[in-house]
Amino acid sequence: MGSILATSRSFSSGSVDLVARLAERGHTVETGPSDHALDALRPLLATAVGWIAGTGPVTAEHLDAAPLLRVVARYGVGFEAVDLEAARDRGIIVTNTPGANSAAVADHAVGLMLAVLRGTTEGDRRVRAGDWSVLRGRELGSLAVGIVGFGRIGQGVARRLCGFGSRILAHDPWMSGEQIEAAGASPFDLARMAAECDIVTLHSPGGATIVDRDWLASARPGLVVINTARPELVDEDALAAALRSGLVSGFGADTLVGDTSGAASPLLAADLAARVIVTPHFGAQTVEAVDNMGSMAVTNLLAVLAGEAPPHPISTKA
């Protein structure tokens, strides 16, 4: 029994009362800021035995302020912001929630494809201005879709596209061609994807830019790009230029470089509004995904506090 620090903004905000679940096990829940500002968290960390951590940094300094802490249960998949070495050195176990929001993000990626192809948001803006002129779009089932990154989310996108009848191509350096085919797509070279596909949707873990000037130079005219993964996958200046030239016909995204840096994105320029749709990083924000992430994080946390192996460990005691 002890204090649990929760710093994810959406924790226990779905249909499952996870605070009550923790209370049944004798734990109290204290909430802290999602940016993990150390000065604000320090008094909460001092008594915490478990931390359900959001996307903010978890540093050695945070862990030093938490002498009773036994587990950091990341609320989500990514753990790049957690100092895993510092956690191991202090005997703190780190966990995450793989797959908890995969269906939600896959839904959103396909939704962005449809919205871009049919000019949904531009049509709405025109009608509100009294303009009922017709926008002519394209049908998803008639197009070739390239999926970059064929993990849980990429495969979820492929399953959804099967229902439309799209031709599905996929690239993932960690999977064999046989594995990609077994999951419902044809293996394809990333360098050729822009030239061969009508839509390319990004689901790789980040760390390198994929959509850059050289890659775009080979694009089939009218290419649509979708990014619900990481902002650094896209060179935003290069993509803005390709949109203005007409080489790329549309872009749908749930993330931009500015959503973490605060910088103004060239893709939000007024002259691109008819061809660019951006949502505020809410691809994973469904009731079901919030319940899944929270439930998995709590299960991981309770296992560690009970002296058991958690279902989804990232690091273990040295």
PDB file of C-alpha atoms in Angstrom:
ATOM      1  CA  MET A   1       0.000   0.000   0.000  1.00  0.00           C
ATOM      2  CA  GLY A   2       1.171   3.535  -0.687  1.00  0.00           C
ATOM      3  CA  SER A   3       0.897   6.665  -2.766  1.00  0.00           C
ATOM      4  CA  ILE A   4       0.618   6.397  -6.561  1.00  0.00           C
ATOM      5  CA  LEU A   5       1.584   9.410  -8.649  1.00  0.00           C
ATOM      6  CA  ALA A   6      -0.350   9.814 -11.920  1.00  0.00           C
ATOM      7  CA  THR A   7       0.865  12.387 -14.440  1.00  0.00           C
ATOM      8  CA  SER A   8      -1.046  11.371 -17.555  1.00  0.00           C
ATOM      9  CA  ARG A   9      -3.827  13.849 -18.266  1.00  0.00           C
ATOM     10  CA  SER A  10      -6.284  11.181 -19.430  1.00  0.00           C
ATOM     11  CA  PHE A  11      -5.620   8.562 -16.756  1.00  0.00           C
ATOM     12  CA  SER A  12      -8.900   7.086 -15.426  1.00  0.00           C
ATOM     13  CA  SER A  13     -10.947   9.456 -17.595  1.00  0.00           C
ATOM     14  CA  GLY A  14     -12.592   6.734 -19.697  1.00  0.00           C
ATOM     15  CA  SER A  15     -15.321   4.309 -18.707  1.00  0.00           C
ATOM     16  CA  VAL A  16     -13.214   2.371 -16.169  1.00  0.00           C
ATOM     17  CA  ASP A  17     -12.618   3.854 -12.710  1.00  0.00           C
ATOM     18  CA  LEU A  18      -8.961   3.001 -12.258  1.00  0.00           C
ATOM     19  CA  VAL A  19      -8.562   5.230  -9.213  1.00  0.00           C
ATOM     20  CA  ALA A  20     -11.152   3.037  -7.478  1.00  0.00           C
ATOM     21  CA  ARG A  21      -9.284  -0.089  -8.603  1.00  0.00           C
ATOM     22  CA  LEU A  22      -6.113   1.212  -6.967  1.00  0.00           C
ATOM     23  CA  ALA A  23      -8.033   2.260  -3.852  1.00  0.00           C
ATOM     24  CA  GLU A  24      -9.351  -1.294  -3.508  1.00  0.00           C
ATOM     25  CA  ARG A  25      -5.745  -2.399  -3.192  1.00  0.00           C
ATOM     26  CA  GLY A  26      -5.079   0.191  -0.514  1.00  0.00           C
ATOM     27  CA  HIS A  27      -3.383   2.824  -2.665  1.00  0.00           C
ATOM     28  CA  THR A  28      -4.092   6.538  -2.862  1.00  0.00           C
ATOM     29  CA  VAL A  29      -3.667   8.424  -6.143  1.00  0.00           C
ATOM     30  CA  GLU A  30      -2.067  11.846  -6.378  1.00  0.00           C
ATOM     31  CA  THR A  31      -2.081  13.716  -9.697  1.00  0.00           C
ATOM     32  CA  GLY A  32       0.788  15.818 -10.990  1.00  0.00           C
ATOM     33  CA  PRO A  33       1.528  17.957 -14.062  1.00  0.00           C
ATOM     34  CA  SER A  34       1.938  16.110 -17.361  1.00  0.00           C
ATOM     35  CA  ASP A  35       5.099  18.049 -18.240  1.00  0.00           C
ATOM     36  CA  HIS A  36       6.768  16.451 -15.169  1.00  0.00           C
ATOM     37  CA  ALA A  37       8.140  19.755 -13.903  1.00  0.00           C
ATOM     38  CA  LEU A  38      10.463  18.629 -11.137  1.00  0.00           C
ATOM     39  CA  ASP A  39       9.717  21.412  -8.677  1.00  0.00           C
ATOM     40  CA  ALA A  40       5.998  20.625  -8.830  1.00  0.00           C
ATOM     41  CA  LEU A  41       6.523  16.867  -8.618  1.00  0.00           C
ATOM     42  CA  ARG A  42       9.154  16.799  -5.890  1.00  0.00           C
ATOM     43  CA  PRO A  43       6.746  16.670  -2.906  1.00  0.00           C
ATOM     44  CA  LEU A  44       4.612  14.047  -4.665  1.00  0.00           C
ATOM     45  CA  LEU A  45       7.594  11.905  -5.623  1.00  0.00           C
ATOM     46  CA  ALA A  46       8.819  11.930  -2.027  1.00  0.00           C
ATOM     47  CA  THR A  47       6.041   9.555  -0.954  1.00  0.00           C
ATOM     48  CA  ALA A  48       5.281   7.705  -4.213  1.00  0.00           C
ATOM     49  CA  VAL A  49       5.783   3.942  -4.457  1.00  0.00           C
ATOM     50  CA  GLY A  50       4.509   3.856  -8.024  1.00  0.00           C
ATOM     51  CA  TRP A  51       4.356   6.360 -10.874  1.00  0.00           C
ATOM     52  CA  ILE A  52       1.911   6.181 -13.784  1.00  0.00           C
ATOM     53  CA  ALA A  53       3.915   8.435 -16.069  1.00  0.00           C
ATOM     54  CA  GLY A  54       2.754  10.512 -18.993  1.00  0.00           C
ATOM     55  CA  THR A  55       4.862  11.707 -21.902  1.00  0.00           C
ATOM     56  CA  GLY A  56       7.041  14.098 -19.902  1.00  0.00           C
ATOM     57  CA  PRO A  57      10.660  13.292 -19.035  1.00  0.00           C
ATOM     58  CA  VAL A  58      11.538  10.869 -16.268  1.00  0.00           C
ATOM     59  CA  THR A  59      15.115  11.751 -15.375  1.00  0.00           C
ATOM     60  CA  ALA A  60      17.659  10.660 -12.804  1.00  0.00           C
ATOM     61  CA  GLU A  61      16.776  13.822 -10.887  1.00  0.00           C
ATOM     62  CA  HIS A  62      13.134  12.766 -10.736  1.00  0.00           C
ATOM     63  CA  LEU A  63      14.107   9.327  -9.501  1.00  0.00           C
ATOM     64  CA  ASP A  64      16.459  10.759  -6.884  1.00  0.00           C
ATOM     65  CA  ALA A  65      13.485  12.666  -5.490  1.00  0.00           C
ATOM     66  CA  ALA A  66      11.533   9.397  -5.113  1.00  0.00           C
ATOM     67  CA  PRO A  67      13.260   7.235  -2.469  1.00  0.00           C
ATOM     68  CA  LEU A  68      10.286   4.854  -2.129  1.00  0.00           C
ATOM     69  CA  LEU A  69       9.601   4.432  -5.844  1.00  0.00           C
ATOM     70  CA  ARG A  70       9.521   0.860  -7.159  1.00  0.00           C
ATOM     71  CA  VAL A  71       7.884   1.150 -10.563  1.00  0.00           C
ATOM     72  CA  VAL A  72       7.402   3.661 -13.380  1.00  0.00           C
ATOM     73  CA  ALA A  73       4.400   2.479 -15.408  1.00  0.00           C
ATOM     74  CA  ARG A  74       4.520   4.383 -18.692  1.00  0.00           C
ATOM     75  CA  TYR A  75       1.011   5.251 -19.816  1.00  0.00           C
ATOM     76  CA  GLY A  76       1.526   4.553 -23.509  1.00  0.00           C
ATOM     77  CA  VAL A  77       3.998   2.807 -25.778  1.00  0.00           C
ATOM     78  CA  GLY A  78       6.958   5.175 -26.075  1.00  0.00           C
ATOM     79  CA  PHE A  79       9.610   5.220 -23.391  1.00  0.00           C
ATOM     80  CA  GLU A  80      12.254   7.444 -24.952  1.00  0.00           C
ATOM     81  CA  ALA A  81      11.690  10.094 -22.283  1.00  0.00           C
ATOM     82  CA  VAL A  82      12.528   7.675 -19.452  1.00  0.00           C
ATOM     83  CA  ASP A  83      16.130   7.367 -18.258  1.00  0.00           C
ATOM     84  CA  LEU A  84      16.184   3.573 -18.260  1.00  0.00           C
ATOM     85  CA  GLU A  85      19.760   3.330 -17.025  1.00  0.00           C
ATOM     86  CA  ALA A  86      18.993   5.557 -14.053  1.00  0.00           C
ATOM     87  CA  ALA A  87      15.943   3.424 -13.270  1.00  0.00           C
ATOM     88  CA  ARG A  88      17.950   0.191 -13.428  1.00  0.00           C
ATOM     89  CA  ASP A  89      20.652   1.656 -11.193  1.00  0.00           C
ATOM     90  CA  ARG A  90      18.020   2.418  -8.582  1.00  0.00           C
ATOM     91  CA  GLY A  91      16.223  -0.915  -8.862  1.00  0.00           C
ATOM     92  CA  ILE A  92      13.122   0.688 -10.352  1.00  0.00           C
ATOM     93  CA  ILE A  93      11.169  -1.318 -12.930  1.00  0.00           C
ATOM     94  CA  VAL A  94       9.819   0.491 -15.998  1.00  0.00           C
ATOM     95  CA  THR A  95       6.827  -0.804 -17.962  1.00  0.00           C
ATOM     96  CA  ASN A  96       4.703   0.339 -20.888  1.00  0.00           C
ATOM     97  CA  THR A  97       1.395  -0.479 -22.582  1.00  0.00           C
ATOM     98  CA  PRO A  98       2.126  -1.884 -26.065  1.00  0.00           C
ATOM     99  CA  GLY A  99      -0.858  -2.185 -28.364  1.00  0.00           C
ATOM    100  CA  ALA A 100      -3.259  -0.384 -26.060  1.00  0.00           C
ATOM    101  CA  ASN A 101      -4.044   2.378 -28.537  1.00  0.00           C
ATOM    102  CA  SER A 102      -3.214   0.616 -31.823  1.00  0.00           C
ATOM    103  CA  ALA A 103      -6.819   0.268 -32.989  1.00  0.00           C
ATOM    104  CA  ALA A 104      -7.577   3.910 -32.223  1.00  0.00           C
ATOM    105  CA  VAL A 105      -4.588   5.195 -34.193  1.00  0.00           C
ATOM    106  CA  ALA A 106      -5.269   2.840 -37.109  1.00  0.00           C
ATOM    107  CA  ASP A 107      -8.853   4.128 -37.256  1.00  0.00           C
ATOM    108  CA  HIS A 108      -7.608   7.697 -37.226  1.00  0.00           C
ATOM    109  CA  ALA A 109      -5.076   7.107 -40.006  1.00  0.00           C
ATOM    110  CA  VAL A 110      -7.761   5.721 -42.293  1.00  0.00           C
ATOM    111  CA  GLY A 111     -10.084   8.543 -41.283  1.00  0.00           C
ATOM    112  CA  LEU A 112      -7.447  11.092 -42.326  1.00  0.00           C
ATOM    113  CA  MET A 113      -7.024   9.313 -45.665  1.00  0.00           C
ATOM    114  CA  LEU A 114     -10.745   9.608 -46.359  1.00  0.00           C
ATOM    115  CA  ALA A 115     -10.903  13.213 -45.183  1.00  0.00           C
ATOM    116  CA  VAL A 116      -8.006  14.257 -47.428  1.00  0.00           C
ATOM    117  CA  LEU A 117      -9.212  12.285 -50.454  1.00  0.00           C
ATOM    118  CA  ARG A 118     -12.727  13.755 -50.260  1.00  0.00           C
ATOM    119  CA  GLY A 119     -11.809  17.273 -49.107  1.00  0.00           C
ATOM    120  CA  THR A 120     -14.033  16.894 -46.062  1.00  0.00           C
ATOM    121  CA  THR A 121     -12.793  19.810 -43.991  1.00  0.00           C
ATOM    122  CA  GLU A 122     -12.499  22.127 -46.990  1.00  0.00           C
ATOM    123  CA  GLY A 123     -16.050  21.226 -48.005  1.00  0.00           C
ATOM    124  CA  ASP A 124     -17.263  22.058 -44.518  1.00  0.00           C
ATOM    125  CA  ARG A 125     -15.500  25.444 -44.597  1.00  0.00           C
ATOM    126  CA  ARG A 126     -17.039  26.256 -47.996  1.00  0.00           C
ATOM    127  CA  VAL A 127     -20.580  25.384 -46.967  1.00  0.00           C
ATOM    128  CA  ARG A 128     -20.294  27.548 -43.841  1.00  0.00           C
ATOM    129  CA  ALA A 129     -19.271  30.411 -46.146  1.00  0.00           C
ATOM    130  CA  GLY A 130     -22.311  29.799 -48.381  1.00  0.00           C
ATOM    131  CA  ASP A 131     -20.400  27.994 -51.134  1.00  0.00           C
ATOM    132  CA  TRP A 132     -22.016  24.698 -52.158  1.00  0.00           C
ATOM    133  CA  SER A 133     -19.752  24.095 -55.165  1.00  0.00           C
ATOM    134  CA  VAL A 134     -18.716  20.481 -55.689  1.00  0.00           C
ATOM    135  CA  LEU A 135     -15.291  19.095 -54.776  1.00  0.00           C
ATOM    136  CA  ARG A 136     -14.327  15.981 -56.710  1.00  0.00           C
ATOM    137  CA  GLY A 137     -12.353  13.409 -54.732  1.00  0.00           C
ATOM    138  CA  ARG A 138     -10.963   9.913 -55.119  1.00  0.00           C
ATOM    139  CA  GLU A 139     -12.077   6.538 -53.800  1.00  0.00           C
ATOM    140  CA  LEU A 140      -9.800   4.802 -51.336  1.00  0.00           C
ATOM    141  CA  GLY A 141     -10.501   1.373 -52.780  1.00  0.00           C
ATOM    142  CA  SER A 142      -9.088   2.339 -56.175  1.00  0.00           C
ATOM    143  CA  LEU A 143      -5.709   3.403 -54.814  1.00  0.00           C
ATOM    144  CA  ALA A 144      -2.370   1.875 -53.861  1.00  0.00           C
ATOM    145  CA  VAL A 145      -1.504   2.583 -50.232  1.00  0.00           C
ATOM    146  CA  GLY A 146       2.036   2.296 -48.878  1.00  0.00           C
ATOM    147  CA  ILE A 147       2.450   1.624 -45.163  1.00  0.00           C
ATOM    148  CA  VAL A 148       5.815   2.565 -43.652  1.00  0.00           C
ATOM    149  CA  GLY A 149       6.224   0.663 -40.390  1.00  0.00           C
ATOM    150  CA  PHE A 150       4.244  -2.555 -40.203  1.00  0.00           C
ATOM    151  CA  GLY A 151       3.861  -3.134 -36.497  1.00  0.00           C
ATOM    152  CA  ARG A 152       0.573  -3.263 -34.627  1.00  0.00           C
ATOM    153  CA  ILE A 153      -0.735   0.029 -35.995  1.00  0.00           C
ATOM    154  CA  GLY A 154       0.467  -0.514 -39.554  1.00  0.00           C
ATOM    155  CA  GLN A 155      -1.094  -3.959 -39.634  1.00  0.00           C
ATOM    156  CA  GLY A 156      -4.304  -2.514 -38.200  1.00  0.00           C
ATOM    157  CA  VAL A 157      -4.377  -0.015 -41.057  1.00  0.00           C
ATOM    158  CA  ALA A 158      -3.866  -2.863 -43.552  1.00  0.00           C
ATOM    159  CA  ARG A 159      -6.790  -4.823 -42.113  1.00  0.00           C
ATOM    160  CA  ARG A 160      -9.049  -1.809 -42.433  1.00  0.00           C
ATOM    161  CA  LEU A 161      -7.914  -1.095 -45.993  1.00  0.00           C
ATOM    162  CA  CYS A 162      -8.735  -4.651 -47.017  1.00  0.00           C
ATOM    163  CA  GLY A 163     -12.387  -3.765 -46.600  1.00  0.00           C
ATOM    164  CA  PHE A 164     -12.033  -0.921 -49.094  1.00  0.00           C
ATOM    165  CA  GLY A 165     -10.203  -3.042 -51.655  1.00  0.00           C
ATOM    166  CA  SER A 166      -7.028  -0.942 -51.765  1.00  0.00           C
ATOM    167  CA  ARG A 167      -3.754  -2.359 -53.033  1.00  0.00           C
ATOM    168  CA  ILE A 168      -1.601  -2.523 -49.891  1.00  0.00           C
ATOM    169  CA  LEU A 169       2.204  -2.258 -49.908  1.00  0.00           C
ATOM    170  CA  ALA A 170       4.312  -2.241 -46.741  1.00  0.00           C
ATOM    171  CA  HIS A 171       7.885  -1.569 -45.664  1.00  0.00           C
ATOM    172  CA  ASP A 172       9.367  -2.545 -42.331  1.00  0.00           C
ATOM    173  CA  PRO A 173      13.114  -3.186 -41.896  1.00  0.00           C
ATOM    174  CA  TRP A 174      12.438  -5.463 -38.931  1.00  0.00           C
ATOM    175  CA  MET A 175      10.142  -7.848 -40.795  1.00  0.00           C
ATOM    176  CA  SER A 176      10.799 -10.372 -43.540  1.00  0.00           C
ATOM    177  CA  GLY A 177       8.864 -10.332 -46.773  1.00  0.00           C
ATOM    178  CA  GLU A 178       7.104 -13.502 -45.688  1.00  0.00           C
ATOM    179  CA  GLN A 179       5.987 -11.905 -42.431  1.00  0.00           C
ATOM    180  CA  ILE A 180       4.632  -8.848 -44.254  1.00  0.00           C
ATOM    181  CA  GLU A 181       2.728 -11.030 -46.713  1.00  0.00           C
ATOM    182  CA  ALA A 182       1.289 -13.121 -43.881  1.00  0.00           C
ATOM    183  CA  ALA A 183      -0.007  -9.901 -42.294  1.00  0.00           C
ATOM    184  CA  GLY A 184      -1.891  -8.869 -45.408  1.00  0.00           C
ATOM    185  CA  ALA A 185       0.414  -6.670 -47.502  1.00  0.00           C
ATOM    186  CA  SER A 186       2.987  -6.899 -50.260  1.00  0.00           C
ATOM    187  CA  PRO A 187       6.567  -6.085 -49.191  1.00  0.00           C
ATOM    188  CA  PHE A 188       7.907  -3.012 -50.928  1.00  0.00           C
ATOM    189  CA  ASP A 189      11.037  -0.868 -51.045  1.00  0.00           C
ATOM    190  CA  LEU A 190      10.765   2.441 -49.173  1.00  0.00           C
ATOM    191  CA  ALA A 191      12.720   4.394 -51.792  1.00  0.00           C
ATOM    192  CA  ARG A 192      10.206   3.414 -54.509  1.00  0.00           C
ATOM    193  CA  MET A 193       7.080   3.900 -52.440  1.00  0.00           C
ATOM    194  CA  ALA A 194       6.475   7.554 -53.360  1.00  0.00           C
ATOM    195  CA  ALA A 195       6.622   6.679 -57.058  1.00  0.00           C
ATOM    196  CA  GLU A 196       4.347   3.642 -56.853  1.00  0.00           C
ATOM    197  CA  CYS A 197       1.731   4.651 -54.282  1.00  0.00           C
ATOM    198  CA  ASP A 198      -1.179   7.062 -54.291  1.00  0.00           C
ATOM    199  CA  ILE A 199      -1.070   7.310 -50.484  1.00  0.00           C
ATOM    200  CA  VAL A 200       1.814   6.738 -48.076  1.00  0.00           C
ATOM    201  CA  THR A 201       0.993   6.469 -44.376  1.00  0.00           C
ATOM    202  CA  LEU A 202       3.748   6.653 -41.752  1.00  0.00           C
ATOM    203  CA  HIS A 203       3.809   4.346 -38.734  1.00  0.00           C
ATOM    204  CA  SER A 204       7.504   3.903 -38.030  1.00  0.00           C
ATOM    205  CA  PRO A 205       8.984   4.692 -34.608  1.00  0.00           C
ATOM    206  CA  GLY A 206      10.903   7.796 -35.647  1.00  0.00           C
ATOM    207  CA  GLY A 207      14.534   8.746 -35.381  1.00  0.00           C
ATOM    208  CA  ALA A 208      15.003   9.497 -39.098  1.00  0.00           C
ATOM    209  CA  THR A 209      13.334  11.673 -41.716  1.00  0.00           C
ATOM    210  CA  ILE A 210      11.513   9.696 -44.413  1.00  0.00           C
ATOM    211  CA  VAL A 211       9.555  12.331 -46.329  1.00  0.00           C
ATOM    212  CA  ASP A 212      12.350  14.617 -47.515  1.00  0.00           C
ATOM    213  CA  ARG A 213      13.146  16.433 -50.761  1.00  0.00           C
ATOM    214  CA  ASP A 214      14.866  13.472 -52.400  1.00  0.00           C
ATOM    215  CA  TRP A 215      12.048  11.056 -51.510  1.00  0.00           C
ATOM    216  CA  LEU A 216       9.398  13.511 -52.674  1.00  0.00           C
ATOM    217  CA  ALA A 217      11.222  14.149 -55.955  1.00  0.00           C
ATOM    218  CA  SER A 218      10.232  10.671 -57.132  1.00  0.00           C
ATOM    219  CA  ALA A 219       6.589  10.977 -56.061  1.00  0.00           C
ATOM    220  CA  ARG A 220       3.697  10.062 -58.297  1.00  0.00           C
ATOM    221  CA  PRO A 221       1.810  13.322 -58.996  1.00  0.00           C
ATOM    222  CA  GLY A 222      -1.109  13.646 -56.608  1.00  0.00           C
ATOM    223  CA  LEU A 223       0.485  11.681 -53.773  1.00  0.00           C
ATOM    224  CA  VAL A 224      -1.227  11.897 -50.372  1.00  0.00           C
ATOM    225  CA  VAL A 225       0.912  11.638 -47.210  1.00  0.00           C
ATOM    226  CA  ILE A 226      -0.479  10.667 -43.806  1.00  0.00           C
ATOM    227  CA  ASN A 227       1.490  10.896 -40.544  1.00  0.00           C
ATOM    228  CA  THR A 228       0.045   9.695 -37.246  1.00  0.00           C
ATOM    229  CA  ALA A 229       3.438   8.622 -35.883  1.00  0.00           C
ATOM    230  CA  ARG A 230       6.353  10.992 -35.180  1.00  0.00           C
ATOM    231  CA  PRO A 231       6.836  14.573 -36.435  1.00  0.00           C
ATOM    232  CA  GLU A 232      10.498  14.067 -37.331  1.00  0.00           C
ATOM    233  CA  LEU A 233       9.495  11.597 -40.054  1.00  0.00           C
ATOM    234  CA  VAL A 234       8.543  14.565 -42.260  1.00  0.00           C
ATOM    235  CA  ASP A 235      10.681  17.440 -43.559  1.00  0.00           C
ATOM    236  CA  GLU A 236       7.909  20.005 -43.257  1.00  0.00           C
ATOM    237  CA  ASP A 237       9.550  22.630 -45.484  1.00  0.00           C
ATOM    238  CA  ALA A 238      10.067  20.082 -48.257  1.00  0.00           C
ATOM    239  CA  LEU A 239       6.510  18.815 -47.969  1.00  0.00           C
ATOM    240  CA  ALA A 240       5.067  22.337 -48.005  1.00  0.00           C
ATOM    241  CA  ALA A 241       6.964  23.031 -51.226  1.00  0.00           C
ATOM    242  CA  ALA A 242       5.677  19.785 -52.767  1.00  0.00           C
ATOM    243  CA  LEU A 243       2.106  20.688 -51.817  1.00  0.00           C
ATOM    244  CA  ARG A 244       2.430  24.129 -53.397  1.00  0.00           C
ATOM    245  CA  SER A 245       3.841  22.665 -56.595  1.00  0.00           C
ATOM    246  CA  GLY A 246       0.969  20.168 -56.824  1.00  0.00           C
ATOM    247  CA  LEU A 247       3.291  17.165 -56.694  1.00  0.00           C
ATOM    248  CA  VAL A 248       1.638  16.212 -53.399  1.00  0.00           C
ATOM    249  CA  SER A 249      -2.128  16.725 -53.375  1.00  0.00           C
ATOM    250  CA  GLY A 250      -2.790  16.394 -49.666  1.00  0.00           C
ATOM    251  CA  PHE A 251      -1.394  15.811 -46.205  1.00  0.00           C
ATOM    252  CA  GLY A 252      -3.154  14.505 -43.112  1.00  0.00           C
ATOM    253  CA  ALA A 253      -1.397  14.471 -39.769  1.00  0.00           C
ATOM    254  CA  ASP A 254      -1.926  14.011 -36.080  1.00  0.00           C
ATOM    255  CA  THR A 255       1.438  15.540 -35.236  1.00  0.00           C
ATOM    256  CA  LEU A 256       3.725  18.350 -36.371  1.00  0.00           C
ATOM    257  CA  VAL A 257       7.169  19.406 -35.221  1.00  0.00           C
ATOM    258  CA  GLY A 258       5.542  22.366 -33.480  1.00  0.00           C
ATOM    259  CA  ASP A 259       3.445  20.180 -31.181  1.00  0.00           C
ATOM    260  CA  THR A 260       6.541  19.546 -29.085  1.00  0.00           C
ATOM    261  CA  SER A 261       8.746  22.550 -29.879  1.00  0.00           C
ATOM    262  CA  GLY A 262       6.111  25.251 -30.161  1.00  0.00           C
ATOM    263  CA  ALA A 263       7.566  26.305 -33.522  1.00  0.00           C
ATOM    264  CA  ALA A 264       5.227  27.472 -36.271  1.00  0.00           C
ATOM    265  CA  SER A 265       4.888  24.818 -38.964  1.00  0.00           C
ATOM    266  CA  PRO A 266       5.050  25.780 -42.642  1.00  0.00           C
ATOM    267  CA  LEU A 267       2.291  23.223 -43.192  1.00  0.00           C
ATOM    268  CA  LEU A 268      -0.161  25.455 -41.309  1.00  0.00           C
ATOM    269  CA  ALA A 269       0.209  28.295 -43.829  1.00  0.00           C
ATOM    270  CA  ALA A 270      -3.131  29.733 -44.944  1.00  0.00           C
ATOM    271  CA  ASP A 271      -2.562  28.917 -48.623  1.00  0.00           C
ATOM    272  CA  LEU A 272      -2.260  25.194 -47.762  1.00  0.00           C
ATOM    273  CA  ALA A 273      -5.421  24.965 -45.659  1.00  0.00           C
ATOM    274  CA  ALA A 274      -7.460  23.326 -48.425  1.00  0.00           C
ATOM    275  CA  ARG A 275      -4.931  20.488 -48.788  1.00  0.00           C
ATOM    276  CA  VAL A 276      -3.683  19.959 -45.237  1.00  0.00           C
ATOM    277  CA  ILE A 277      -5.654  18.469 -42.340  1.00  0.00           C
ATOM    278  CA  VAL A 278      -4.009  18.437 -38.913  1.00  0.00           C
ATOM    279  CA  THR A 279      -5.518  17.080 -35.705  1.00  0.00           C
ATOM    280  CA  PRO A 280      -4.166  17.892 -32.217  1.00  0.00           C
ATOM    281  CA  HIS A 281      -2.342  14.648 -31.465  1.00  0.00           C
ATOM    282  CA  PHE A 282      -5.550  12.862 -30.481  1.00  0.00           C
ATOM    283  CA  GLY A 283      -5.290   9.725 -32.605  1.00  0.00           C
ATOM    284  CA  ALA A 284      -5.018   7.601 -29.458  1.00  0.00           C
ATOM    285  CA  GLN A 285      -7.740   9.470 -27.596  1.00  0.00           C
ATOM    286  CA  THR A 286     -10.727   7.163 -27.672  1.00  0.00           C
ATOM    287  CA  VAL A 287     -12.623   5.888 -24.641  1.00  0.00           C
ATOM    288  CA  GLU A 288     -11.467   2.368 -25.469  1.00  0.00           C
ATOM    289  CA  ALA A 289      -7.803   3.322 -25.868  1.00  0.00           C
ATOM    290  CA  VAL A 290      -7.814   5.345 -22.637  1.00  0.00           C
ATOM    291  CA  ASP A 291      -9.331   2.386 -20.793  1.00  0.00           C
ATOM    292  CA  ASN A 292      -6.808  -0.006 -22.353  1.00  0.00           C
ATOM    293  CA  MET A 293      -3.775   2.146 -21.571  1.00  0.00           C
ATOM    294  CA  GLY A 294      -4.875   2.861 -18.024  1.00  0.00           C
ATOM    295  CA  SER A 295      -5.822  -0.727 -17.272  1.00  0.00           C
ATOM    296  CA  MET A 296      -2.530  -2.058 -18.625  1.00  0.00           C
ATOM    297  CA  ALA A 297      -0.518   0.545 -16.703  1.00  0.00           C
ATOM    298  CA  VAL A 298      -2.335  -0.289 -13.463  1.00  0.00           C
ATOM    299  CA  THR A 299      -1.896  -4.046 -14.011  1.00  0.00           C
ATOM    300  CA  ASN A 300       1.833  -3.538 -14.571  1.00  0.00           C
ATOM    301  CA  LEU A 301       2.130  -1.324 -11.502  1.00  0.00           C
ATOM    302  CA  LEU A 302       0.187  -3.620  -9.173  1.00  0.00           C
ATOM    303  CA  ALA A 303       2.213  -6.639 -10.276  1.00  0.00           C
ATOM    304  CA  VAL A 304       5.496  -4.955  -9.382  1.00  0.00           C
ATOM    305  CA  LEU A 305       4.185  -3.737  -6.023  1.00  0.00           C
ATOM    306  CA  ALA A 306       3.028  -7.293  -5.272  1.00  0.00           C
ATOM    307  CA  GLY A 307       6.504  -8.625  -5.980  1.00  0.00           C
ATOM    308  CA  GLU A 308       5.453 -10.223  -9.268  1.00  0.00           C
ATOM    309  CA  ALA A 309       6.772  -9.889 -12.820  1.00  0.00           C
ATOM    310  CA  PRO A 310       4.761  -7.268 -14.746  1.00  0.00           C
ATOM    311  CA  PRO A 311       3.222  -8.263 -18.088  1.00  0.00           C
ATOM    312  CA  HIS A 312       5.052  -5.554 -20.045  1.00  0.00           C
ATOM    313  CA  PRO A 313       8.456  -4.689 -18.561  1.00  0.00           C
ATOM    314  CA  ILE A 314      10.921  -2.426 -20.344  1.00  0.00           C
ATOM    315  CA  SER A 315      13.668  -2.605 -17.760  1.00  0.00           C
ATOM    316  CA  THR A 316      14.188  -4.882 -14.774  1.00  0.00           C
ATOM    317  CA  LYS A 317      16.279  -4.721 -11.663  1.00  0.00           C
ATOM    318  CA  ALA A 318      19.978  -5.040 -12.379  1.00  0.00           C
TER     319      ALA A 318
END
